[in-house]
Coordinates of C-alpha atoms in Angstrom, one line a residue:
Chain A
X1 CA 91.4 7.0 55.4
X2 CA 90.2 9.5 57.9
X3 CA 92.1 12.4 56.2
X4 CA 90.8 11.3 52.9
X5 CA 87.2 11.5 54.2
X6 CA 88.0 14.9 55.5
X7 CA 89.3 15.9 52.1
X8 CA 86.0 14.8 50.5
X9 CA 84.0 16.9 52.9
X10 CA 86.2 19.8 52.2
X11 CA 85.7 19.3 48.4
X12 CA 81.9 19.1 49.0
X13 CA 82.1 22.4 50.9
X14 CA 84.2 23.9 48.1
X15 CA 81.6 22.9 45.6
X16 CA 78.7 24.3 47.6
X17 CA 80.6 27.6 48.1
X18 CA 81.4 28.0 44.5
X19 CA 77.8 27.3 43.5
X20 CA 76.6 29.9 46.0
X21 CA 79.0 32.4 44.6
X22 CA 78.1 31.6 41.0
X23 CA 74.4 32.3 41.6
X24 CA 74.7 35.2 44.0
X25 CA 77.1 37.1 41.7
X26 CA 74.7 36.7 38.7
X27 CA 72.5 39.7 37.9
X28 CA 68.8 39.4 39.0
X29 CA 67.4 39.6 35.5
X30 CA 64.4 37.3 36.1
X31 CA 64.0 37.0 39.9
X32 CA 61.6 34.1 40.1
X33 CA 63.7 32.1 37.7
X34 CA 66.9 32.8 39.7
X35 CA 65.2 31.8 42.9
X36 CA 64.2 28.5 41.4
X37 CA 67.7 27.9 40.1
X38 CA 69.2 28.7 43.5
X39 CA 66.7 26.5 45.3
X40 CA 67.6 23.5 43.1
X41 CA 71.3 24.0 43.3
X42 CA 71.4 24.4 47.0
X43 CA 69.2 21.5 48.1
X44 CA 72.3 19.6 49.2
X45 CA 73.0 16.4 47.5
X46 CA 76.2 14.4 47.7
X47 CA 78.1 16.4 45.0
X48 CA 79.4 13.1 43.8
X49 CA 80.2 14.3 40.3
X50 CA 82.2 17.3 41.3
X51 CA 84.0 15.0 43.8
X52 CA 84.9 12.7 40.9
X53 CA 86.2 15.6 38.9
X54 CA 88.3 17.0 41.8
X55 CA 89.6 13.5 42.7
X56 CA 90.7 12.7 39.2
X57 CA 92.4 16.1 38.7
X58 CA 94.2 15.9 42.0
X59 CA 95.2 12.2 41.4
X60 CA 96.8 13.2 38.1
X61 CA 98.8 16.0 39.7
X62 CA 96.5 18.9 38.8
X63 CA 95.4 21.6 41.1
X64 CA 92.0 22.3 42.6
X65 CA 91.6 25.7 41.0
X66 CA 91.8 24.3 37.5
X67 CA 89.1 21.7 38.3
X68 CA 86.7 24.3 39.7
X69 CA 84.9 25.3 36.4
X70 CA 84.4 21.6 35.4
X71 CA 83.2 20.7 38.9
X72 CA 80.6 23.4 38.9
X73 CA 79.6 22.7 35.3
X74 CA 78.9 19.1 35.9
X75 CA 76.8 19.8 39.0
X76 CA 74.8 22.3 36.9
X77 CA 74.1 19.7 34.3
X78 CA 73.2 17.1 37.0
X79 CA 70.9 19.4 38.8
X80 CA 69.1 20.4 35.5
X81 CA 68.6 16.7 34.7
X82 CA 67.0 16.1 38.1
X83 CA 64.7 19.1 37.7
X84 CA 63.5 17.9 34.3
X85 CA 63.4 14.2 35.3
X86 CA 61.0 15.1 38.1
X87 CA 58.5 17.0 35.9
X88 CA 54.9 15.7 35.7
X89 CA 55.5 14.7 32.0
X90 CA 58.5 12.6 33.0
X91 CA 58.9 10.8 36.4
X92 CA 56.3 13.1 38.1
X93 CA 58.1 13.1 41.4
X94 CA 57.3 15.5 44.2
X95 CA 60.2 14.9 46.5
X96 CA 64.0 15.3 45.8
X97 CA 66.8 15.6 48.4
X98 CA 64.1 15.7 51.1
X99 CA 62.4 18.8 49.7
X100 CA 59.6 19.5 47.3
X101 CA 60.8 19.2 43.7
X102 CA 61.3 22.4 41.7
X103 CA 58.0 22.3 39.8
X104 CA 56.2 21.8 43.2
X105 CA 58.0 24.5 45.0
X106 CA 57.6 26.9 42.0
X107 CA 55.6 25.9 39.0
X108 CA 56.1 23.6 36.0
X109 CA 57.1 26.3 33.5
X110 CA 59.6 27.7 35.9
X111 CA 61.1 24.2 36.5
X112 CA 61.5 23.7 32.7
X113 CA 63.2 27.1 32.4
X114 CA 65.4 26.6 35.5
X115 CA 66.7 23.3 33.9
X116 CA 67.2 25.0 30.6
X117 CA 69.1 27.9 32.3
X118 CA 71.3 25.5 34.3
X119 CA 72.4 23.7 31.1
X120 CA 73.4 27.0 29.5
X121 CA 75.1 28.0 32.8
X122 CA 77.2 24.8 32.7
X123 CA 78.7 25.7 29.4
X124 CA 79.1 29.4 30.2
X125 CA 81.0 28.3 33.3
X126 CA 83.4 26.2 31.2
X127 CA 83.9 29.0 28.7
X128 CA 84.2 32.1 31.0
X129 CA 87.8 32.5 32.0
X130 CA 87.1 35.5 34.2
X131 CA 84.9 33.6 36.7
X132 CA 87.8 31.4 37.8
X133 CA 90.9 33.4 37.8
X134 CA 92.8 30.6 39.6
X135 CA 92.2 28.2 36.7
X136 CA 95.1 28.3 34.3
X137 CA 93.7 25.9 31.7
X138 CA 94.2 26.8 28.1
X139 CA 91.3 27.6 25.8
X140 CA 91.9 24.4 23.9
X141 CA 91.6 22.3 27.1
X142 CA 88.4 24.1 28.1
X143 CA 86.9 23.7 24.6
X144 CA 87.7 20.0 24.9
X145 CA 85.8 20.0 28.2
X146 CA 82.8 21.7 26.5
X147 CA 82.9 18.9 23.9
X148 CA 83.1 16.1 26.5
X149 CA 80.3 17.5 28.6
X150 CA 78.0 18.3 25.7
X151 CA 78.4 14.8 24.3
X152 CA 77.8 13.2 27.6
X153 CA 74.7 15.4 28.3
X154 CA 73.1 15.1 24.9
X155 CA 71.2 12.9 22.4
X156 CA 73.7 10.1 22.7
X157 CA 74.3 10.4 26.4
X158 CA 72.2 11.4 29.3
X159 CA 69.1 12.7 27.4
X160 CA 69.2 9.5 25.2
X161 CA 69.2 7.4 28.4
X162 CA 66.2 9.3 29.8
X163 CA 64.3 8.8 26.5
X164 CA 65.1 5.1 26.4
X165 CA 63.9 4.9 30.0
X166 CA 60.6 6.6 29.2
X167 CA 60.1 4.4 26.2
X168 CA 60.8 1.3 28.4
X169 CA 58.1 1.8 31.1
X170 CA 56.0 -1.3 31.4
X171 CA 58.2 -3.2 29.0
X172 CA 60.4 -6.3 29.6
X173 CA 64.0 -5.2 29.0
X174 CA 66.9 -7.6 28.6
X175 CA 69.9 -7.1 30.8
X176 CA 71.7 -5.8 27.8
X177 CA 69.1 -3.2 27.1
X178 CA 68.9 -2.1 30.7
X179 CA 72.7 -1.7 30.7
X180 CA 72.6 0.4 27.5
X181 CA 70.0 2.6 29.1
X182 CA 72.0 3.2 32.3
X183 CA 75.2 3.6 30.4
X184 CA 73.6 6.6 28.8
X185 CA 71.3 7.8 31.6
X186 CA 73.8 7.9 34.5
X187 CA 77.0 6.4 33.2
X188 CA 77.7 9.1 30.6
X189 CA 77.7 11.9 33.1
X190 CA 79.8 10.0 35.6
X191 CA 82.4 9.3 32.9
X192 CA 82.3 12.9 31.9
X193 CA 83.0 14.0 35.5
X194 CA 86.1 11.9 35.5
X195 CA 87.3 12.9 32.1
X196 CA 86.7 16.6 32.8
X197 CA 88.9 16.1 35.9
X198 CA 91.5 14.5 33.7
X199 CA 91.4 17.4 31.3
X200 CA 91.6 19.8 34.2
X201 CA 94.9 18.2 35.3
X202 CA 96.3 19.1 31.9
X203 CA 98.5 16.0 32.0
X204 CA 96.6 13.0 30.9
X205 CA 97.9 10.5 28.4
X206 CA 95.8 8.4 26.1
X207 CA 96.3 5.2 28.1
X208 CA 95.2 6.8 31.4
X209 CA 92.3 8.4 29.6
X210 CA 91.1 5.0 28.5
X211 CA 91.6 3.4 31.9
X212 CA 89.7 6.2 33.6
X213 CA 86.9 5.6 31.1
X214 CA 86.7 1.9 32.0
X215 CA 86.8 2.8 35.7
X216 CA 84.0 5.2 35.1
X217 CA 81.9 2.7 33.2
X218 CA 82.2 0.2 36.1
X219 CA 81.5 2.7 38.8
X220 CA 78.6 4.2 36.9
X221 CA 76.9 0.9 36.6
X222 CA 77.6 0.0 40.2
X223 CA 76.1 3.4 41.2
X224 CA 72.9 2.7 39.2
X225 CA 72.5 -0.8 40.6
X226 CA 73.0 0.5 44.1
X227 CA 70.3 3.1 43.3
X228 CA 67.9 0.4 42.3
X229 CA 68.7 -1.6 45.5
X230 CA 68.2 1.5 47.7
X231 CA 64.8 2.1 46.0
X232 CA 63.7 -1.2 47.5
X233 CA 65.6 -1.4 50.7
X234 CA 65.8 2.1 52.0
X235 CA 63.1 4.5 53.1
X236 CA 61.8 7.8 51.8
X237 CA 63.3 9.8 54.7
X238 CA 66.8 8.4 54.2
X239 CA 66.7 8.6 50.5
X240 CA 65.3 12.1 50.4
X241 CA 63.1 11.0 47.5
X242 CA 60.1 8.7 47.2
X243 CA 61.0 5.1 48.1
X244 CA 59.6 2.5 45.9
X245 CA 59.1 4.9 43.0
X246 CA 60.7 2.5 40.5
X247 CA 58.3 -0.3 41.3
X248 CA 55.3 2.2 41.4
X249 CA 56.3 3.5 38.0
X250 CA 56.8 0.0 36.6
X251 CA 60.4 0.7 35.7
X252 CA 62.8 -2.0 34.7
X253 CA 65.5 -2.4 37.4
X254 CA 68.4 -4.7 38.1
X255 CA 66.7 -6.4 41.1
X256 CA 63.6 -6.9 39.0
X257 CA 65.5 -8.6 36.2
X258 CA 68.2 -10.5 38.2
X259 CA 66.9 -10.7 41.7
X260 CA 68.0 -8.6 44.7
X261 CA 70.9 -10.7 45.9
X262 CA 72.3 -11.2 42.4
X263 CA 72.0 -7.4 42.0
X264 CA 74.0 -6.9 45.2
X265 CA 76.7 -9.3 44.0
X266 CA 76.9 -7.6 40.6
X267 CA 77.4 -4.2 42.3
X268 CA 80.2 -5.6 44.5
X269 CA 81.8 -7.2 41.5
X270 CA 81.7 -4.0 39.5
X271 CA 83.3 -2.2 42.4
X272 CA 86.1 -4.7 42.5
X273 CA 86.5 -4.4 38.8
X274 CA 86.7 -0.6 39.1
X275 CA 89.3 -0.8 41.9
X276 CA 91.4 -3.3 39.8
X277 CA 91.4 -0.8 36.9
X278 CA 92.8 1.9 39.1
X279 CA 95.7 -0.3 40.4
X280 CA 98.2 0.8 37.7
X281 CA 97.6 4.4 38.6
X282 CA 98.9 3.7 42.1
X283 CA 98.7 6.3 44.9
X284 CA 97.5 8.9 42.4
X285 CA 94.2 7.1 42.3
X286 CA 93.6 7.1 46.1
X287 CA 90.8 9.7 46.1
X288 CA 89.0 8.0 43.3
X289 CA 89.3 4.6 45.1
X290 CA 87.8 6.2 48.2
X291 CA 84.9 7.5 46.1
X292 CA 84.2 4.2 44.4
X293 CA 83.9 2.6 47.9
X294 CA 81.6 5.4 49.0
X295 CA 79.3 4.8 46.0
X296 CA 78.8 1.2 46.8
X297 CA 78.5 1.7 50.6
X298 CA 76.1 4.6 50.5
X299 CA 72.7 4.3 52.0
X300 CA 71.0 7.2 50.1
Chain B
X1 CA 69.6 43.3 -4.8
X2 CA 68.5 40.2 -6.8
X3 CA 71.9 38.5 -6.4
X4 CA 71.7 39.3 -2.7
X5 CA 68.4 37.6 -2.4
X6 CA 69.8 34.6 -4.3
X7 CA 72.7 34.5 -1.8
X8 CA 70.3 34.4 1.1
X9 CA 68.4 31.5 -0.4
X10 CA 71.7 29.7 -0.9
X11 CA 72.6 30.3 2.7
X12 CA 69.2 29.0 3.9
X13 CA 69.8 25.8 1.8
X14 CA 73.3 25.5 3.2
X15 CA 71.9 25.7 6.7
X16 CA 69.2 23.1 5.9
X17 CA 71.8 20.8 4.4
X18 CA 74.2 21.1 7.3
X19 CA 71.4 20.4 9.8
X20 CA 70.3 17.3 7.8
X21 CA 73.9 16.0 7.8
X22 CA 74.3 16.7 11.5
X23 CA 71.4 14.6 12.5
X24 CA 71.7 11.8 10.0
X25 CA 75.3 11.3 10.8
X26 CA 74.5 10.9 14.6
X27 CA 74.2 7.4 16.0
X28 CA 70.7 6.2 16.6
X29 CA 71.0 5.7 20.3
X30 CA 67.5 6.7 21.2
X31 CA 65.4 6.4 18.0
X32 CA 62.2 8.1 19.1
X33 CA 64.2 11.1 20.5
X34 CA 66.2 11.4 17.4
X35 CA 63.0 11.4 15.3
X36 CA 61.6 14.2 17.4
X37 CA 64.8 16.2 17.1
X38 CA 64.9 15.7 13.3
X39 CA 61.2 16.6 13.0
X40 CA 61.7 19.9 14.9
X41 CA 64.9 20.9 13.1
X42 CA 63.6 20.2 9.6
X43 CA 60.1 21.9 9.8
X44 CA 61.5 24.7 7.7
X45 CA 61.6 28.1 9.3
X46 CA 63.3 31.2 7.9
X47 CA 66.8 30.3 9.3
X48 CA 67.0 34.0 10.2
X49 CA 69.6 33.5 12.9
X50 CA 72.0 31.4 10.8
X51 CA 71.6 34.0 8.0
X52 CA 72.6 36.8 10.4
X53 CA 75.7 34.7 11.4
X54 CA 76.7 34.1 7.8
X55 CA 76.0 37.6 6.7
X56 CA 78.1 39.1 9.5
X57 CA 81.0 36.8 8.9
X58 CA 81.0 37.4 5.2
X59 CA 80.7 41.1 5.6
X60 CA 83.7 41.2 7.8
X61 CA 85.8 39.2 5.3
X62 CA 85.4 35.8 6.9
X63 CA 84.6 32.6 4.9
X64 CA 81.4 30.6 5.0
X65 CA 83.1 27.4 6.3
X66 CA 84.2 29.1 9.5
X67 CA 80.7 30.3 10.1
X68 CA 79.1 26.9 9.7
X69 CA 79.4 25.6 13.3
X70 CA 78.0 28.9 14.8
X71 CA 75.2 29.0 12.2
X72 CA 74.1 25.4 13.1
X73 CA 74.6 26.0 16.8
X74 CA 72.4 29.1 16.9
X75 CA 69.6 27.3 15.0
X76 CA 69.8 24.4 17.4
X77 CA 69.3 26.8 20.3
X78 CA 66.5 28.6 18.5
X79 CA 64.7 25.3 17.7
X80 CA 65.0 24.0 21.3
X81 CA 63.5 27.3 22.6
X82 CA 60.5 26.9 20.2
X83 CA 59.9 23.4 21.4
X84 CA 60.0 24.3 25.0
X85 CA 58.0 27.5 24.5
X86 CA 55.2 25.5 22.9
X87 CA 54.9 23.1 25.8
X88 CA 51.5 22.9 27.6
X89 CA 53.1 24.4 30.8
X90 CA 54.4 27.3 28.7
X91 CA 52.5 28.8 25.8
X92 CA 50.6 25.6 25.1
X93 CA 50.6 25.9 21.3
X94 CA 49.7 23.1 19.0
X95 CA 50.9 24.6 15.7
X96 CA 54.4 25.7 14.6
X97 CA 55.7 26.4 11.2
X98 CA 52.4 25.0 9.9
X99 CA 52.9 21.6 11.5
X100 CA 51.9 20.1 14.9
X101 CA 54.3 21.2 17.6
X102 CA 56.7 18.6 18.9
X103 CA 54.7 17.6 22.0
X104 CA 51.7 17.1 19.8
X105 CA 53.5 15.1 17.1
X106 CA 55.4 13.1 19.7
X107 CA 54.7 13.5 23.4
X108 CA 55.4 16.0 26.2
X109 CA 58.3 14.1 27.7
X110 CA 60.0 13.6 24.3
X111 CA 59.5 17.3 23.5
X112 CA 61.2 18.3 26.7
X113 CA 64.1 15.9 26.0
X114 CA 64.4 17.0 22.3
X115 CA 64.8 20.6 23.5
X116 CA 67.4 19.5 26.1
X117 CA 69.3 17.5 23.5
X118 CA 69.3 20.3 21.0
X119 CA 70.8 22.7 23.6
X120 CA 73.6 20.2 24.2
X121 CA 74.0 19.7 20.5
X122 CA 74.5 23.4 20.0
X123 CA 77.5 23.5 22.3
X124 CA 78.9 20.2 21.0
X125 CA 78.7 21.7 17.5
X126 CA 80.8 24.7 18.5
X127 CA 83.3 22.5 20.3
X128 CA 83.8 19.6 17.9
X129 CA 86.5 20.5 15.4
X130 CA 86.1 17.2 13.4
X131 CA 82.5 18.0 12.4
X132 CA 83.5 21.0 10.3
X133 CA 86.9 20.3 8.8
X134 CA 86.6 23.5 6.6
X135 CA 86.4 25.7 9.7
X136 CA 89.8 27.0 10.6
X137 CA 88.8 28.9 13.7
X138 CA 91.1 28.6 16.7
X139 CA 90.0 26.9 20.0
X140 CA 90.2 30.3 21.6
X141 CA 87.7 31.8 19.1
X142 CA 85.4 28.8 19.4
X143 CA 85.5 28.9 23.2
X144 CA 84.5 32.6 23.0
X145 CA 81.6 31.5 20.8
X146 CA 80.5 29.0 23.5
X147 CA 80.6 31.8 26.0
X148 CA 78.6 34.3 23.9
X149 CA 76.0 31.7 23.0
X150 CA 75.6 30.3 26.6
X151 CA 75.3 33.8 27.9
X152 CA 72.6 34.7 25.4
X153 CA 70.7 31.5 25.9
X154 CA 70.8 31.4 29.7
X155 CA 69.4 32.9 32.9
X156 CA 70.2 36.5 31.8
X157 CA 69.3 36.0 28.2
X158 CA 66.7 34.0 26.4
X159 CA 65.5 31.9 29.3
X160 CA 65.2 35.0 31.5
X161 CA 63.1 36.6 28.8
X162 CA 60.8 33.6 28.7
X163 CA 60.5 33.7 32.5
X164 CA 59.7 37.4 32.6
X165 CA 57.1 36.7 29.8
X166 CA 55.4 34.0 31.8
X167 CA 55.4 36.1 35.0
X168 CA 53.8 39.0 33.0
X169 CA 50.7 37.2 31.7
X170 CA 47.6 39.2 32.6
X171 CA 49.7 42.0 34.0
X172 CA 50.0 45.6 32.8
X173 CA 53.6 46.2 31.7
X174 CA 55.3 49.5 31.0
X175 CA 56.9 50.0 27.7
X176 CA 60.3 49.8 29.5
X177 CA 59.4 46.4 31.1
X178 CA 58.2 45.1 27.8
X179 CA 61.4 46.1 26.1
X180 CA 63.5 44.5 28.8
X181 CA 61.5 41.2 28.3
X182 CA 62.0 41.2 24.5
X183 CA 65.6 42.3 24.9
X184 CA 66.2 39.0 26.7
X185 CA 63.6 36.8 25.0
X186 CA 64.4 37.4 21.3
X187 CA 67.0 40.1 21.3
X188 CA 69.8 38.2 23.1
X189 CA 69.8 35.4 20.6
X190 CA 69.7 37.7 17.6
X191 CA 72.6 39.6 19.0
X192 CA 74.4 36.4 19.6
X193 CA 73.8 35.3 16.0
X194 CA 75.6 38.4 14.8
X195 CA 78.4 38.3 17.4
X196 CA 79.0 34.6 16.6
X197 CA 79.4 35.6 13.0
X198 CA 81.8 38.3 13.9
X199 CA 83.9 35.8 15.9
X200 CA 83.8 33.4 13.0
X201 CA 85.3 36.1 10.7
X202 CA 88.3 36.1 13.1
X203 CA 88.8 39.8 12.4
X204 CA 86.5 41.9 14.4
X205 CA 87.8 45.0 16.3
X206 CA 86.2 46.3 19.5
X207 CA 84.4 49.2 17.8
X208 CA 82.8 47.0 15.1
X209 CA 81.8 44.6 17.9
X210 CA 80.0 47.4 19.6
X211 CA 78.3 48.7 16.5
X212 CA 77.1 45.2 15.6
X213 CA 75.7 44.9 19.0
X214 CA 73.7 48.2 18.6
X215 CA 72.5 47.1 15.2
X216 CA 71.4 43.8 16.7
X217 CA 69.5 45.5 19.5
X218 CA 67.6 47.6 17.1
X219 CA 66.9 44.8 14.7
X220 CA 65.9 42.4 17.5
X221 CA 63.3 44.8 18.8
X222 CA 62.0 45.6 15.3
X223 CA 61.7 41.9 14.8
X224 CA 59.6 41.4 17.9
X225 CA 57.3 44.4 17.2
X226 CA 56.8 43.0 13.7
X227 CA 56.0 39.6 15.4
X228 CA 53.3 41.3 17.6
X229 CA 51.9 43.1 14.6
X230 CA 51.7 39.9 12.5
X231 CA 49.9 38.2 15.4
X232 CA 47.1 40.7 14.8
X233 CA 47.2 41.3 11.1
X234 CA 48.2 38.0 9.5
X235 CA 46.4 34.7 9.5
X236 CA 47.2 31.3 10.9
X237 CA 48.0 29.8 7.5
X238 CA 50.5 32.5 6.5
X239 CA 52.1 32.5 10.0
X240 CA 52.3 28.8 10.3
X241 CA 51.4 29.3 14.0
X242 CA 48.1 30.2 15.7
X243 CA 47.1 33.7 14.8
X244 CA 45.8 35.8 17.7
X245 CA 47.7 33.7 20.3
X246 CA 49.1 36.7 22.1
X247 CA 45.7 38.3 22.7
X248 CA 44.2 34.9 23.6
X249 CA 47.0 34.3 26.1
X250 CA 46.6 37.9 27.4
X251 CA 50.2 38.7 26.6
X252 CA 51.5 42.2 26.7
X253 CA 52.4 43.4 23.2
X254 CA 53.6 46.6 21.5
X255 CA 50.3 47.2 19.7
X256 CA 48.4 46.6 23.0
X257 CA 50.5 49.2 24.8
X258 CA 51.1 51.8 22.1
X259 CA 48.5 51.1 19.5
X260 CA 48.9 49.4 16.1
X261 CA 49.9 52.3 14.0
X262 CA 52.4 53.6 16.6
X263 CA 53.9 50.1 16.8
X264 CA 54.4 50.1 13.0
X265 CA 56.0 53.4 13.2
X266 CA 58.3 52.2 15.9
X267 CA 59.3 49.1 13.9
X268 CA 60.2 51.3 10.9
X269 CA 62.1 53.8 13.1
X270 CA 64.2 51.0 14.6
X271 CA 64.9 49.6 11.2
X272 CA 66.1 53.1 10.0
X273 CA 68.2 53.3 13.2
X274 CA 69.7 49.8 12.5
X275 CA 70.6 50.8 8.9
X276 CA 72.2 54.0 10.1
X277 CA 74.4 52.1 12.5
X278 CA 75.6 49.9 9.6
X279 CA 76.7 52.9 7.5
X280 CA 80.3 53.2 8.7
X281 CA 80.8 49.5 7.8
X282 CA 80.1 50.3 4.1
X283 CA 79.8 47.6 1.5
X284 CA 80.8 45.0 4.1
X285 CA 77.4 45.3 5.7
X286 CA 75.4 44.8 2.5
X287 CA 74.1 41.3 3.5
X288 CA 73.2 42.5 7.0
X289 CA 71.3 45.5 5.5
X290 CA 69.3 43.2 3.3
X291 CA 68.4 41.0 6.2
X292 CA 67.3 44.0 8.3
X293 CA 64.9 45.0 5.5
X294 CA 63.6 41.4 5.2
X295 CA 62.9 41.3 8.9
X296 CA 60.6 44.4 8.8
X297 CA 59.0 43.5 5.5
X298 CA 58.2 39.8 6.3
X299 CA 54.6 38.6 6.5
X300 CA 55.3 35.5 8.6

């Protein structure tokens, strides 16, 4: 257990280092833009999605180097989505990861552009062999990664979820509608993190692909419910973002629909479900198991 | 000449048809978002970038089917950039292609999301073999297309250009600085259109690749100068966007820096240069030659 935690910290550091290298090695074409991108990418964060990518790849017998492009790409997409979600026209949030959001630290136009550039950077990262000489993945596996990531990020994935979310403010949602929204908004990218890791291992069969998808669905939903719970139970300092924002923005949440204690039960149940799905994968799934537990036990 | 013009119209129609199919065949996950995407993609427009892709591919002996994904992808990126450029935090424009801009017809959040989704859709298009069964390009060629497009669209290409543009408002720019800005802002995507077409032909050598790049640089700059000239000389109805917006926004332009007649001369000179670069390619470059002339002779 201890050594697994150490491994996760090492993978977080690996991610941070790679992100640093990625930005610092880029030409300084538009200095203000680059500063905003760097600011947003290096505000810390749990690097949960890269961890899922690495854990899946390692579990399936792949090597770290081959998971690097996907780990970086998924974090670029995640960071871009945070920047755009925080914009005044969207959630209008001024605090993220304990720091001023991008449009506060810079300006609104630059925040829009930084998000746009990070999305392009994600795909450039997957497609540029030279940036990761240790990655031995074929072009065909990398192209499949582009497809998986683009699908998860786009109009039937993450962006759809955000649109449904915005269209739902102040409305009564059924549990089913709420789940559809989160399935897109956070679930799609979490599933992509795991599937990108599977592709990076270069040895995933169809059954495992499906099982990993089911695991991801359960973990993704548990993650979101935990997010909703923390918005009520935690405080702004621990969260690094404004506590109580969901309620203030009149957003539909699990605790609002089903009550707080039911929501907690549901999160635990989904975690159990996720762990059960991993069983057939045996020891290979140990890092993923650890991550699933971290997601439910986190306090920010 | 006549048959070439007919061919261009056919290619425009092909682009429009493919864009229609692309959106209508997509699931209706987030209906309001999909409506906004559809609205923006089908407002007409000259489809100049897809035409450049097709023309390059055909000229080099490739087939139309293999150029389809790239033609669609580049138009998705172009459309997303227009939506984001028009946002209140950016150029704050209410008219585009003769219609209300996306954030006016819908709302600001939806416009941001529609742009985000279109960027993802561009890369999904390049990566999804099933969508274009007639395209026989290898995964390796398609991955290279992803790289070229992402690079052109991102923090050292189009988005960088937009950032430099925003940072330059109200400032005196040298001719060199203005050229760097346009080289990124419009030039990078025009060059990508042509290079994507070359990759789609699956038979481009290094020398031709370089020549096409030089041609693109000249045409891209001529295109931008013509844009600046039209902003002064045309009217809102013909342009389909607000005439005089550059001056109103205190934007640096070629006519402002070098005078109107010098700017016209420069555009003509760049077109001549572009045509000269095409010479060694002979008859293969006929469609591209035609397009270069259209770019300089256009009135909107």
